[in-house]
PDB file of N, CA and C in Angstrom:
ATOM      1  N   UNK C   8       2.214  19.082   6.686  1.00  0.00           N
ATOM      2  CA  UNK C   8       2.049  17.753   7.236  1.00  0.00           C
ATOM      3  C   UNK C   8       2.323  17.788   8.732  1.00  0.00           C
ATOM      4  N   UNK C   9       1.500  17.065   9.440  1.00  0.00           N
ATOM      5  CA  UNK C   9       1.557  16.546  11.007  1.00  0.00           C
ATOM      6  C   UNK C   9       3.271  15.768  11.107  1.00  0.00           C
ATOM      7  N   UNK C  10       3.906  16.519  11.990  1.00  0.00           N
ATOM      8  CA  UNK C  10       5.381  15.735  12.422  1.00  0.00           C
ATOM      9  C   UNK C  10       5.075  14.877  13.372  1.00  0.00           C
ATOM     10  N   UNK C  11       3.931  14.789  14.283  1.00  0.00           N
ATOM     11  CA  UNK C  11       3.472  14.192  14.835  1.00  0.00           C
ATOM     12  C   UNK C  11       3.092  12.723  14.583  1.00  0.00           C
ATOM     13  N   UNK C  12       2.239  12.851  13.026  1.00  0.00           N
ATOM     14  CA  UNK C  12       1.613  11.739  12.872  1.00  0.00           C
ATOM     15  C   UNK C  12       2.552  11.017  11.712  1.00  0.00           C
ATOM     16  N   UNK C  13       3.132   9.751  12.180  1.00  0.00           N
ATOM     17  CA  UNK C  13       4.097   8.959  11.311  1.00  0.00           C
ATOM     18  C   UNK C  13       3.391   8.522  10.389  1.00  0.00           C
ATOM     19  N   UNK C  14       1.925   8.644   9.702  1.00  0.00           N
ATOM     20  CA  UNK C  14       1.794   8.297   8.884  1.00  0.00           C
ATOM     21  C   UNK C  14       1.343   9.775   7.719  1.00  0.00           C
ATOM     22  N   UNK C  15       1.701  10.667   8.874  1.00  0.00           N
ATOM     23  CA  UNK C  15       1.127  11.953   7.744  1.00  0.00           C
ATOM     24  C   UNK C  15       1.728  11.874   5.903  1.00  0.00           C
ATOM     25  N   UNK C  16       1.303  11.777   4.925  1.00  0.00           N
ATOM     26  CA  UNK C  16      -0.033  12.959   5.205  1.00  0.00           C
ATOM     27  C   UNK C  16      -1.289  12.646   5.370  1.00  0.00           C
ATOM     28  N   UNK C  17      -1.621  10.906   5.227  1.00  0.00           N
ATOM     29  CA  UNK C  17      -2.704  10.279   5.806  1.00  0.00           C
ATOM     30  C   UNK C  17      -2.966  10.502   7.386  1.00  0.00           C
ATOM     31  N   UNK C  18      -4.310  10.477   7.378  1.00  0.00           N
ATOM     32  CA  UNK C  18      -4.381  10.833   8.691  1.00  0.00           C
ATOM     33  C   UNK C  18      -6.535   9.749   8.519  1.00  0.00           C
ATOM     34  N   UNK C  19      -6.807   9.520  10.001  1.00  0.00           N
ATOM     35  CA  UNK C  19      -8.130   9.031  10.122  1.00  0.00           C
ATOM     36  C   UNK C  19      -9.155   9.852   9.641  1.00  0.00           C
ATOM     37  N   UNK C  20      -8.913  11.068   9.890  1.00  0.00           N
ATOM     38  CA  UNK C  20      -9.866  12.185   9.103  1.00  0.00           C
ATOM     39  C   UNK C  20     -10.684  11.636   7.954  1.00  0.00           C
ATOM     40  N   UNK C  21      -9.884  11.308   6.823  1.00  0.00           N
ATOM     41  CA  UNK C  21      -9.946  10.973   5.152  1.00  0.00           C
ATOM     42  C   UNK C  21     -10.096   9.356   5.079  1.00  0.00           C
ATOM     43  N   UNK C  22      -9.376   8.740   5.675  1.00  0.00           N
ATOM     44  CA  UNK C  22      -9.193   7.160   5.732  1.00  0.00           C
ATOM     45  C   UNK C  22      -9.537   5.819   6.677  1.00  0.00           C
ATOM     46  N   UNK C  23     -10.175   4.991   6.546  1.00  0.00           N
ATOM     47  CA  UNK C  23     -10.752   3.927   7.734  1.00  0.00           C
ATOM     48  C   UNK C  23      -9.571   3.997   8.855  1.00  0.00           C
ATOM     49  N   UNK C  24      -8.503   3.778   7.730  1.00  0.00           N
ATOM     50  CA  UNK C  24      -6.993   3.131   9.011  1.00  0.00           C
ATOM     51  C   UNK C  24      -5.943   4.148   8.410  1.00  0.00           C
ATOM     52  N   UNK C  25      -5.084   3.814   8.453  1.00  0.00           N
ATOM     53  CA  UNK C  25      -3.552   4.518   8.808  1.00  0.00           C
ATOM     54  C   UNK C  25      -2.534   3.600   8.724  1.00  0.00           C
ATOM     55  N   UNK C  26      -1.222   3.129   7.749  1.00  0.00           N
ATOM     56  CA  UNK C  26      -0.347   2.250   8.798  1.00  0.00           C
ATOM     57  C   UNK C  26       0.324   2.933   7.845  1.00  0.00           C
ATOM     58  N   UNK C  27       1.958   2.276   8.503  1.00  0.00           N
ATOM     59  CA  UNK C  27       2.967   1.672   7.457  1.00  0.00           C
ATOM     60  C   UNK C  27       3.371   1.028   6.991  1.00  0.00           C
ATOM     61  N   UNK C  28       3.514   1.082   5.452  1.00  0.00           N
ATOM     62  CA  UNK C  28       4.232  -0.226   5.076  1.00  0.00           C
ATOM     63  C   UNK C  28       5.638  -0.434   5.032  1.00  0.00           C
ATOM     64  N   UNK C  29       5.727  -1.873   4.736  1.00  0.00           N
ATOM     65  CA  UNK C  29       7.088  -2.030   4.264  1.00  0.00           C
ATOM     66  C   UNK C  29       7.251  -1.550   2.731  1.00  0.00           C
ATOM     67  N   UNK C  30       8.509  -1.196   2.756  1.00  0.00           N
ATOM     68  CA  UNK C  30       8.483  -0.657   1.207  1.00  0.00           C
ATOM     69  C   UNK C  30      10.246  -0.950   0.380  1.00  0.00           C
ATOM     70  N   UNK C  31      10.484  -1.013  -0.720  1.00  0.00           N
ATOM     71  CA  UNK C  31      11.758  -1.024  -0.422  1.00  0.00           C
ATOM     72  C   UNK C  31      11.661  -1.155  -2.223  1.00  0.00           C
ATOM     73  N   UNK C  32      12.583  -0.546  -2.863  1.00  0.00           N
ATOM     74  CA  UNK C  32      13.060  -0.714  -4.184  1.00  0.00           C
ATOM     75  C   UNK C  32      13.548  -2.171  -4.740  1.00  0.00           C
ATOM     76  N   UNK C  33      13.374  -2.607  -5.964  1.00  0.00           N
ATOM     77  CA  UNK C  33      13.734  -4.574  -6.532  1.00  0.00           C
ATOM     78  C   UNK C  33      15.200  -4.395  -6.830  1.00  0.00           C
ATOM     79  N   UNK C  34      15.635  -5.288  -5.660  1.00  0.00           N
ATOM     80  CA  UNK C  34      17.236  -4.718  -5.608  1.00  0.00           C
ATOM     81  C   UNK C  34      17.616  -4.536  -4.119  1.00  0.00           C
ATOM     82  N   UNK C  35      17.307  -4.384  -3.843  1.00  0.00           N
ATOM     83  CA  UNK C  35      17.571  -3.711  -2.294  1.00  0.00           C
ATOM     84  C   UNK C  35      17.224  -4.828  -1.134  1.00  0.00           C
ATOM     85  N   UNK C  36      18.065  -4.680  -0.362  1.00  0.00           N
ATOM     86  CA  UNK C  36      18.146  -5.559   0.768  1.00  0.00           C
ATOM     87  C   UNK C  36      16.960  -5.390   2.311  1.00  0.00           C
ATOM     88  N   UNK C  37      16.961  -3.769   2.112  1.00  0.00           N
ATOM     89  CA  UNK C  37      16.632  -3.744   3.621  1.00  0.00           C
ATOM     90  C   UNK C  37      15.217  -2.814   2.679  1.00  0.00           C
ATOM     91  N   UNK C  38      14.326  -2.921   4.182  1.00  0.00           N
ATOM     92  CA  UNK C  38      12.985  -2.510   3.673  1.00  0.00           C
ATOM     93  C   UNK C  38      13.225  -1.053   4.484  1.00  0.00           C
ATOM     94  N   UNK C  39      12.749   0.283   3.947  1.00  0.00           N
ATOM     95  CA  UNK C  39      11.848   1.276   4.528  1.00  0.00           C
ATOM     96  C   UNK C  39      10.691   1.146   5.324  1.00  0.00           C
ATOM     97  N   UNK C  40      10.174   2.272   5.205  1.00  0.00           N
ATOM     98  CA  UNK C  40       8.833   2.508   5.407  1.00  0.00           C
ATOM     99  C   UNK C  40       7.926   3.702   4.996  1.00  0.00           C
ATOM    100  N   UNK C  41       6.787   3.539   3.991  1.00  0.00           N
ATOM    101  CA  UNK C  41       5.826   4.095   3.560  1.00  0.00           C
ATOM    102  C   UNK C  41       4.712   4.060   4.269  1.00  0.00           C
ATOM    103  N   UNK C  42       4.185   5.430   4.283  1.00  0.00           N
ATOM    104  CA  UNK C  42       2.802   5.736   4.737  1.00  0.00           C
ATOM    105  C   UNK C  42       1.959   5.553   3.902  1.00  0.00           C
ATOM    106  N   UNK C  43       0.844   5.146   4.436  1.00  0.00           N
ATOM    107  CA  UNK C  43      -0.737   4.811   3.582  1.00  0.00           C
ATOM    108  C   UNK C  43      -1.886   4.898   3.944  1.00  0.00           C
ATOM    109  N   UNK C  44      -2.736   5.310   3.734  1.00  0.00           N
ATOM    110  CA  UNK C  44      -4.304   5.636   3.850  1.00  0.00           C
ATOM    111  C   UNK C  44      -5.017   4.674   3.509  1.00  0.00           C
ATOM    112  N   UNK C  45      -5.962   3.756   4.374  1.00  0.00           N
ATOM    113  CA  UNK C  45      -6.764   2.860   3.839  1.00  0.00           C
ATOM    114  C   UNK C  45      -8.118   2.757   3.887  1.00  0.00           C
ATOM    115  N   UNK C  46      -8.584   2.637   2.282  1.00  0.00           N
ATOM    116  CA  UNK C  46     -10.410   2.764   2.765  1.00  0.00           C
ATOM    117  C   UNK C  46     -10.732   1.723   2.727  1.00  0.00           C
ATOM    118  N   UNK C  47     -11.674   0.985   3.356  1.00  0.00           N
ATOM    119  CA  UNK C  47     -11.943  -0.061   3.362  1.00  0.00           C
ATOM    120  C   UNK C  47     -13.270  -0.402   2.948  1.00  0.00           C
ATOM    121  N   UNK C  48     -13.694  -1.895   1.990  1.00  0.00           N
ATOM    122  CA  UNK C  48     -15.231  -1.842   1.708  1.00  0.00           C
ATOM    123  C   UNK C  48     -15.484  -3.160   1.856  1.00  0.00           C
ATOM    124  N   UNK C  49     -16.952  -3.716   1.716  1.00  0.00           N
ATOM    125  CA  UNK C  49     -17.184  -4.538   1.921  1.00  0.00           C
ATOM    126  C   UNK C  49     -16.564  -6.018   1.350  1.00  0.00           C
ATOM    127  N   UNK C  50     -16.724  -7.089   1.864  1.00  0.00           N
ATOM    128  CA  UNK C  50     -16.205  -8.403   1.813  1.00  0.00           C
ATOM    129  C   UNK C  50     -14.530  -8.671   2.018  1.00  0.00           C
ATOM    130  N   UNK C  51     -14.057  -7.530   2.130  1.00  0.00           N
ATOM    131  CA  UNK C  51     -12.492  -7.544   2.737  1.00  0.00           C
ATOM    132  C   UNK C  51     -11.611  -7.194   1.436  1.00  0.00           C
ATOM    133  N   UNK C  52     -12.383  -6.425   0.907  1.00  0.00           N
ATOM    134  CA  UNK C  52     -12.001  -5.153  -0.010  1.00  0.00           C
ATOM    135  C   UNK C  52     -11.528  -4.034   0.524  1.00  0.00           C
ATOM    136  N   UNK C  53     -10.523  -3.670  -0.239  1.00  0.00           N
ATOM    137  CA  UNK C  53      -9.909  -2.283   0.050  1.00  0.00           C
ATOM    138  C   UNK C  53      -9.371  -1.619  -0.897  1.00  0.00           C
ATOM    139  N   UNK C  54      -8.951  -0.203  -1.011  1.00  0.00           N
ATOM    140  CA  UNK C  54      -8.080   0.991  -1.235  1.00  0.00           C
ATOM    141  C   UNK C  54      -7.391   1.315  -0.945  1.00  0.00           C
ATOM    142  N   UNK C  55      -5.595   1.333  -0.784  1.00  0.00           N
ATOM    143  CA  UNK C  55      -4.896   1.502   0.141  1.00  0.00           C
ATOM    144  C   UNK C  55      -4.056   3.042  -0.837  1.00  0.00           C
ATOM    145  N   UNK C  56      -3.770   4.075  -0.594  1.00  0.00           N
ATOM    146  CA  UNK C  56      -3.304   4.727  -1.346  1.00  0.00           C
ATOM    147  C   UNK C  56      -2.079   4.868  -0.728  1.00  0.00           C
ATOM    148  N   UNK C  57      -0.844   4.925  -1.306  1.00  0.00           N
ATOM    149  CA  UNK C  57       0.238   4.870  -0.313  1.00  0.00           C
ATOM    150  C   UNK C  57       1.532   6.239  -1.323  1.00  0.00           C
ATOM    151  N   UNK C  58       2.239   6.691  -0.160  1.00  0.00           N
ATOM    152  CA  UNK C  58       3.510   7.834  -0.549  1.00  0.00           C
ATOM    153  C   UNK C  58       4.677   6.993  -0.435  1.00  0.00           C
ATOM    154  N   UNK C  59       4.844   6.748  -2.075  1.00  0.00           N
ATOM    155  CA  UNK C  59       6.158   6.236  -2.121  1.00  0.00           C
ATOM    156  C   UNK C  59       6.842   6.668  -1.790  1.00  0.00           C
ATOM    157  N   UNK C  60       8.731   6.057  -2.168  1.00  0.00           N
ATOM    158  CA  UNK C  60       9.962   6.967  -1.211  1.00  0.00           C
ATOM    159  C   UNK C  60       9.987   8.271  -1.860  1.00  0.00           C
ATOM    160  N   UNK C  61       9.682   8.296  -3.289  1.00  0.00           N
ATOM    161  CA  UNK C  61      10.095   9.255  -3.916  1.00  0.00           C
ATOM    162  C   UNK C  61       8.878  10.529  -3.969  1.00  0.00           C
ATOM    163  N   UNK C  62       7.609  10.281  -2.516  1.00  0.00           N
ATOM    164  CA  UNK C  62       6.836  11.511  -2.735  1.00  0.00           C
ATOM    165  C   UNK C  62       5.651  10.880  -3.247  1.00  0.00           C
ATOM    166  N   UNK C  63       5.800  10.016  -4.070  1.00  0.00           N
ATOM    167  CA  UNK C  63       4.379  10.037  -5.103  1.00  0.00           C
ATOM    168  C   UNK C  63       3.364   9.327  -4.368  1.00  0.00           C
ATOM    169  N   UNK C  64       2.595   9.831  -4.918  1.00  0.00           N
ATOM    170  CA  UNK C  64       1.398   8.912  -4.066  1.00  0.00           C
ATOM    171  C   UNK C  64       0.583   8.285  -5.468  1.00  0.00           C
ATOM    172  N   UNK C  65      -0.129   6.965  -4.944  1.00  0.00           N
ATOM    173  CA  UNK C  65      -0.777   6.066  -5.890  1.00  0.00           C
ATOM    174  C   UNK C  65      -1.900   4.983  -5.115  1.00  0.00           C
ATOM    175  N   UNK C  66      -2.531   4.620  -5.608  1.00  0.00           N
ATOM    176  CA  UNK C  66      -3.301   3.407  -5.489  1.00  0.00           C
ATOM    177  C   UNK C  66      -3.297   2.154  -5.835  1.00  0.00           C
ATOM    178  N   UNK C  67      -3.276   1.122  -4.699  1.00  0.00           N
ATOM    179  CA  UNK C  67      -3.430  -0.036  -4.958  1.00  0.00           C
ATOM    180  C   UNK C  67      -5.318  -0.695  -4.196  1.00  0.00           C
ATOM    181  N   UNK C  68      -5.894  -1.343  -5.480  1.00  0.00           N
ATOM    182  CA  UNK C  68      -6.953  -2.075  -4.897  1.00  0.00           C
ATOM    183  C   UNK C  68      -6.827  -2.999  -5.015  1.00  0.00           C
ATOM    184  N   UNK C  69      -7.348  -3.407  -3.909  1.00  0.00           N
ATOM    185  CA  UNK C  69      -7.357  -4.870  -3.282  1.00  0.00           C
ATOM    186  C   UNK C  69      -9.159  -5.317  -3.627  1.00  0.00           C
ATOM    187  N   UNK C  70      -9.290  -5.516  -4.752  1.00  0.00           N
ATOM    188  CA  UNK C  70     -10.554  -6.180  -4.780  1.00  0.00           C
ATOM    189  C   UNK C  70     -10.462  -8.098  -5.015  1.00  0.00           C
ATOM    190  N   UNK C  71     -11.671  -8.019  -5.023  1.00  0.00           N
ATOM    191  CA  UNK C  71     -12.281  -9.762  -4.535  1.00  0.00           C
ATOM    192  C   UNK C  71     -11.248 -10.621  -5.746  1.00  0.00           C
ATOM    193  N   UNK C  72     -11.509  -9.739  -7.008  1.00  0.00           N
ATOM    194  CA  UNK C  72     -11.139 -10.797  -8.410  1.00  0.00           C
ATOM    195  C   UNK C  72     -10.051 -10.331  -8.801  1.00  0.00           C
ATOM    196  N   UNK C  73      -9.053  -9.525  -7.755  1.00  0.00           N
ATOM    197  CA  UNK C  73      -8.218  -9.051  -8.916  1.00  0.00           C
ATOM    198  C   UNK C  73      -7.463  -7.810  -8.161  1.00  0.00           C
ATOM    199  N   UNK C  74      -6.087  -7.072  -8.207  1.00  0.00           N
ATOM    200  CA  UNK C  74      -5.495  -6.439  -7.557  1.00  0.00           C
ATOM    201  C   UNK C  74      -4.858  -5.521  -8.827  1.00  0.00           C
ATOM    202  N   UNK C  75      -5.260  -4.133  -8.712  1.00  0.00           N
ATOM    203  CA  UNK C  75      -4.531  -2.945  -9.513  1.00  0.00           C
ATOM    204  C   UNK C  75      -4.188  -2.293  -9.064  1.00  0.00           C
ATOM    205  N   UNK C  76      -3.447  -1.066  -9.808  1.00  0.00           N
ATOM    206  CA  UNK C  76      -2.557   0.352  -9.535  1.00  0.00           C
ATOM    207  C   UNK C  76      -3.415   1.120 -10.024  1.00  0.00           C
ATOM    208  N   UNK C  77      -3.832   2.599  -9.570  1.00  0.00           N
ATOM    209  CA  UNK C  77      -3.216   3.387 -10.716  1.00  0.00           C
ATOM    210  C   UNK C  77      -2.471   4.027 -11.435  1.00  0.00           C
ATOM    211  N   UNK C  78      -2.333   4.241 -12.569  1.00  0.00           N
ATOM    212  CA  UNK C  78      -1.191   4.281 -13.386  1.00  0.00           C
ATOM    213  C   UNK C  78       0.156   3.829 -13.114  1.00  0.00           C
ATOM    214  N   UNK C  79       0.049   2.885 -12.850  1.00  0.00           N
ATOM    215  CA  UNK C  79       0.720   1.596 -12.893  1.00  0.00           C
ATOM    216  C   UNK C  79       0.824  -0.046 -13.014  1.00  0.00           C
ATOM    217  N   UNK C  80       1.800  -0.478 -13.176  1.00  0.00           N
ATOM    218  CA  UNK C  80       1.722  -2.226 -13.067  1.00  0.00           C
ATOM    219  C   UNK C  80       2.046  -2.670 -12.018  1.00  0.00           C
ATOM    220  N   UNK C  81       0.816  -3.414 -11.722  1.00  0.00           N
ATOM    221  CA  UNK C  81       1.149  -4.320 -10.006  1.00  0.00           C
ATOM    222  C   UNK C  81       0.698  -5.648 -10.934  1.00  0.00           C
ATOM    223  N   UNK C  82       2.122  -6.431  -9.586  1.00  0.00           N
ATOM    224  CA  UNK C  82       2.152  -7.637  -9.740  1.00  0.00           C
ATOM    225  C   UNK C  82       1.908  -8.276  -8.720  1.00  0.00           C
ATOM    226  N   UNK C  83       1.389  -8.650  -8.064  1.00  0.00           N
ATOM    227  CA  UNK C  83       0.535  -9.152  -6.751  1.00  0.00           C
ATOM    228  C   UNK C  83       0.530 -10.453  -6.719  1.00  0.00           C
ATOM    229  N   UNK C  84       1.336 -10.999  -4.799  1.00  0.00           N
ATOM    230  CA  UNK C  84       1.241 -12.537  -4.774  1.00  0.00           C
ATOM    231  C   UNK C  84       1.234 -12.883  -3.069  1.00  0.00           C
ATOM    232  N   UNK C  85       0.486 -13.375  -2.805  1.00  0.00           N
ATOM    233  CA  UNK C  85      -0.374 -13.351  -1.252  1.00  0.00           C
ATOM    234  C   UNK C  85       0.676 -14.685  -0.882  1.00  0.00           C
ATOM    235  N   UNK C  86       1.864 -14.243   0.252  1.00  0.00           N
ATOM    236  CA  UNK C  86       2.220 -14.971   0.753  1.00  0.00           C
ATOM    237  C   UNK C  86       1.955 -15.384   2.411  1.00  0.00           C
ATOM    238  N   UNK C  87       1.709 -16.251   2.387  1.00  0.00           N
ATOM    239  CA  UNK C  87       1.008 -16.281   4.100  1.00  0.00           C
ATOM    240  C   UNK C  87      -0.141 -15.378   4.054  1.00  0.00           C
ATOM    241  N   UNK C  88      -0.155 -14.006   5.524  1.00  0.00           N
ATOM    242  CA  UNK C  88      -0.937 -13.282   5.409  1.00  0.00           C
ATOM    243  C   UNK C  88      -0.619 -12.112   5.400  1.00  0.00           C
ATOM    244  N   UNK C  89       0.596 -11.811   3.738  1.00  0.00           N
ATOM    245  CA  UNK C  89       0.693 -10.409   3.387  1.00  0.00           C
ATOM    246  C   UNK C  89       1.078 -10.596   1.998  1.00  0.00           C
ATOM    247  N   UNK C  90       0.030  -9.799   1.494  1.00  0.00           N
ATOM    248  CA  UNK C  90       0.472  -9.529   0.035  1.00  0.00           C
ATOM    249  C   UNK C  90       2.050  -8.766  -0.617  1.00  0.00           C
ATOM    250  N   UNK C  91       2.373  -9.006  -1.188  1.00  0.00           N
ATOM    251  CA  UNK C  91       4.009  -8.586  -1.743  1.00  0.00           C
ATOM    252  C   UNK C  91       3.366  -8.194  -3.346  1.00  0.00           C
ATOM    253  N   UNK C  92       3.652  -6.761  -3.261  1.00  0.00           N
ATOM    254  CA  UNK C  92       2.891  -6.442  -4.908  1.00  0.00           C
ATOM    255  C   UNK C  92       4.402  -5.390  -5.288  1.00  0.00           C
ATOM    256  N   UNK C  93       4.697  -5.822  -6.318  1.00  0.00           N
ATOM    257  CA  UNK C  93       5.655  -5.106  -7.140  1.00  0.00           C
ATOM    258  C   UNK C  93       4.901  -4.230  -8.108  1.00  0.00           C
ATOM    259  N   UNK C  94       5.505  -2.598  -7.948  1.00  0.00           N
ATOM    260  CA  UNK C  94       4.819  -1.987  -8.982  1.00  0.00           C
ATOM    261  C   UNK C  94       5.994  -1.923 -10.223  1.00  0.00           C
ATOM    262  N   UNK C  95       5.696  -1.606 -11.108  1.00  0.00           N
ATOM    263  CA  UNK C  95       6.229  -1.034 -12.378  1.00  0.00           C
ATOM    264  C   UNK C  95       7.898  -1.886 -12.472  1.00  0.00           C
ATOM    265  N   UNK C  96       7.382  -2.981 -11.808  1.00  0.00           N
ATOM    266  CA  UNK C  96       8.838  -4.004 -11.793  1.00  0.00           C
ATOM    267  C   UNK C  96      10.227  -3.293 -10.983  1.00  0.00           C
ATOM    268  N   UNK C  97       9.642  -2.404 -10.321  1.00  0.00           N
ATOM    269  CA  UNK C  97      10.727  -1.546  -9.240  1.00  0.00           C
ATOM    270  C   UNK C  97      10.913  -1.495  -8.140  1.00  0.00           C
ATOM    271  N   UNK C  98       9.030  -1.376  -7.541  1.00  0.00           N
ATOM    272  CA  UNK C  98       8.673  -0.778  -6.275  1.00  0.00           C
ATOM    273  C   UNK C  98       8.433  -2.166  -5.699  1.00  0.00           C
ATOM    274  N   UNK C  99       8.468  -2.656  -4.001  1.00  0.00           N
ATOM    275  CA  UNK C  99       8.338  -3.617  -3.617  1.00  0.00           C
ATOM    276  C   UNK C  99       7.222  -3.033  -2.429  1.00  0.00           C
ATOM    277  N   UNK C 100       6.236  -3.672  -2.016  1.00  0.00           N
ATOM    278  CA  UNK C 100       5.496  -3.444  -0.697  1.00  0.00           C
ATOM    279  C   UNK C 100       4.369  -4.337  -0.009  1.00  0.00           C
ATOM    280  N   UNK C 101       4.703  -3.970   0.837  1.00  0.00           N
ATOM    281  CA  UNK C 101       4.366  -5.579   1.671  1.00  0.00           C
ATOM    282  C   UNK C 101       2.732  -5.052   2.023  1.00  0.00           C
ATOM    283  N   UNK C 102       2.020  -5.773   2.030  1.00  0.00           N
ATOM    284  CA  UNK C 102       0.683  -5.346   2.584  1.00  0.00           C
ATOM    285  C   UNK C 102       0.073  -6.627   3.754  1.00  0.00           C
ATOM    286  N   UNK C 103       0.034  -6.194   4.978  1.00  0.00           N
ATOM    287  CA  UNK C 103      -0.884  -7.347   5.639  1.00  0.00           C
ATOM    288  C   UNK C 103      -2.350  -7.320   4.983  1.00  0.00           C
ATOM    289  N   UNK C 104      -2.940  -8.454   5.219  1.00  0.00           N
ATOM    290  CA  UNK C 104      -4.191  -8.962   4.734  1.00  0.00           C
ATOM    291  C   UNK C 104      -4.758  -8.119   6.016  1.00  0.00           C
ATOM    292  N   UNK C 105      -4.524  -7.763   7.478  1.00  0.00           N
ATOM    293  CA  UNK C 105      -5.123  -7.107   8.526  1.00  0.00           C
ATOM    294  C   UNK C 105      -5.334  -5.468   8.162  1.00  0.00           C
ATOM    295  N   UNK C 106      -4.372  -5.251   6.957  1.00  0.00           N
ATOM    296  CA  UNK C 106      -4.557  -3.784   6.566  1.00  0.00           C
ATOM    297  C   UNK C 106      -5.643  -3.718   5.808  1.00  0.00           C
ATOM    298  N   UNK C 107      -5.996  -4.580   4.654  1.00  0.00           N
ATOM    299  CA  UNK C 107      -7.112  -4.690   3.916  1.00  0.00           C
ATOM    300  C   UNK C 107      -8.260  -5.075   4.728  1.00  0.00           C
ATOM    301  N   UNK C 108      -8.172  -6.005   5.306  1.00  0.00           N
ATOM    302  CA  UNK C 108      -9.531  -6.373   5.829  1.00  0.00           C
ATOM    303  C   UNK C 108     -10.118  -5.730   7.252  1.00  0.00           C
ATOM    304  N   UNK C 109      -8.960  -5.182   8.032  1.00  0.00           N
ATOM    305  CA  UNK C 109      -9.150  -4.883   9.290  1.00  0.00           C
ATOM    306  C   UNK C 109      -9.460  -6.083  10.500  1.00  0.00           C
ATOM    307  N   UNK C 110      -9.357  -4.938  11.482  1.00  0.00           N
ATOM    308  CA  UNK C 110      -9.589  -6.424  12.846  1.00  0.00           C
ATOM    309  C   UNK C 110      -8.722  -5.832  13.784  1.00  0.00           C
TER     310      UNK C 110
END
């Protein structure tokens, strides 16, 4: 991995964007930060694949009708303009709507 690039091991190469998220365990006070790779598709659809704290990497889509994991449970709820999706009733992570849609 790039020590360089704070979002390694995503990098623009593979992915539209790049950021970090907020991230933080259900329970916990203060947020981290996770790296994520985002593909982006039409109508303000996306793919965001992100490296949890613990290494793993996974997917969340952000489609038109509906928001999943894979192999996992997301619970997804658009406050203002950032989604807050809990996975597997553990994981907490903040997503701007500017990460999905771009701009």
């Amino acid at each position: 991995s790039d020590k360089n690039n704070p979002t390694a091991p995503f990098s623009t190469k593979d992915y539209d964007a790049t950021t970090l998220l907020r991230c933080r365990m259900v329970g916990e006070d203060s947020s981290a930060t996770c790296p994520a790779g985002i593909l982006r598709m039409q109508g303000g659809q996306a793919s965001i694949v992100i490296q949890n704290q613990k290494g793993e990497q996974f997917t969340i889509n952000f489609m038109k009708d509906y928001i999943n994991a894979t192999n996992r449970e997301a619970d997804a709820r658009l406050e203002g303009d950032t989604w807050t999706v809990i996975i597997n009733g553990e994981e907490i992570y903040e997503v701007p709507l500017a990460a999905i849609e771009g701009g």
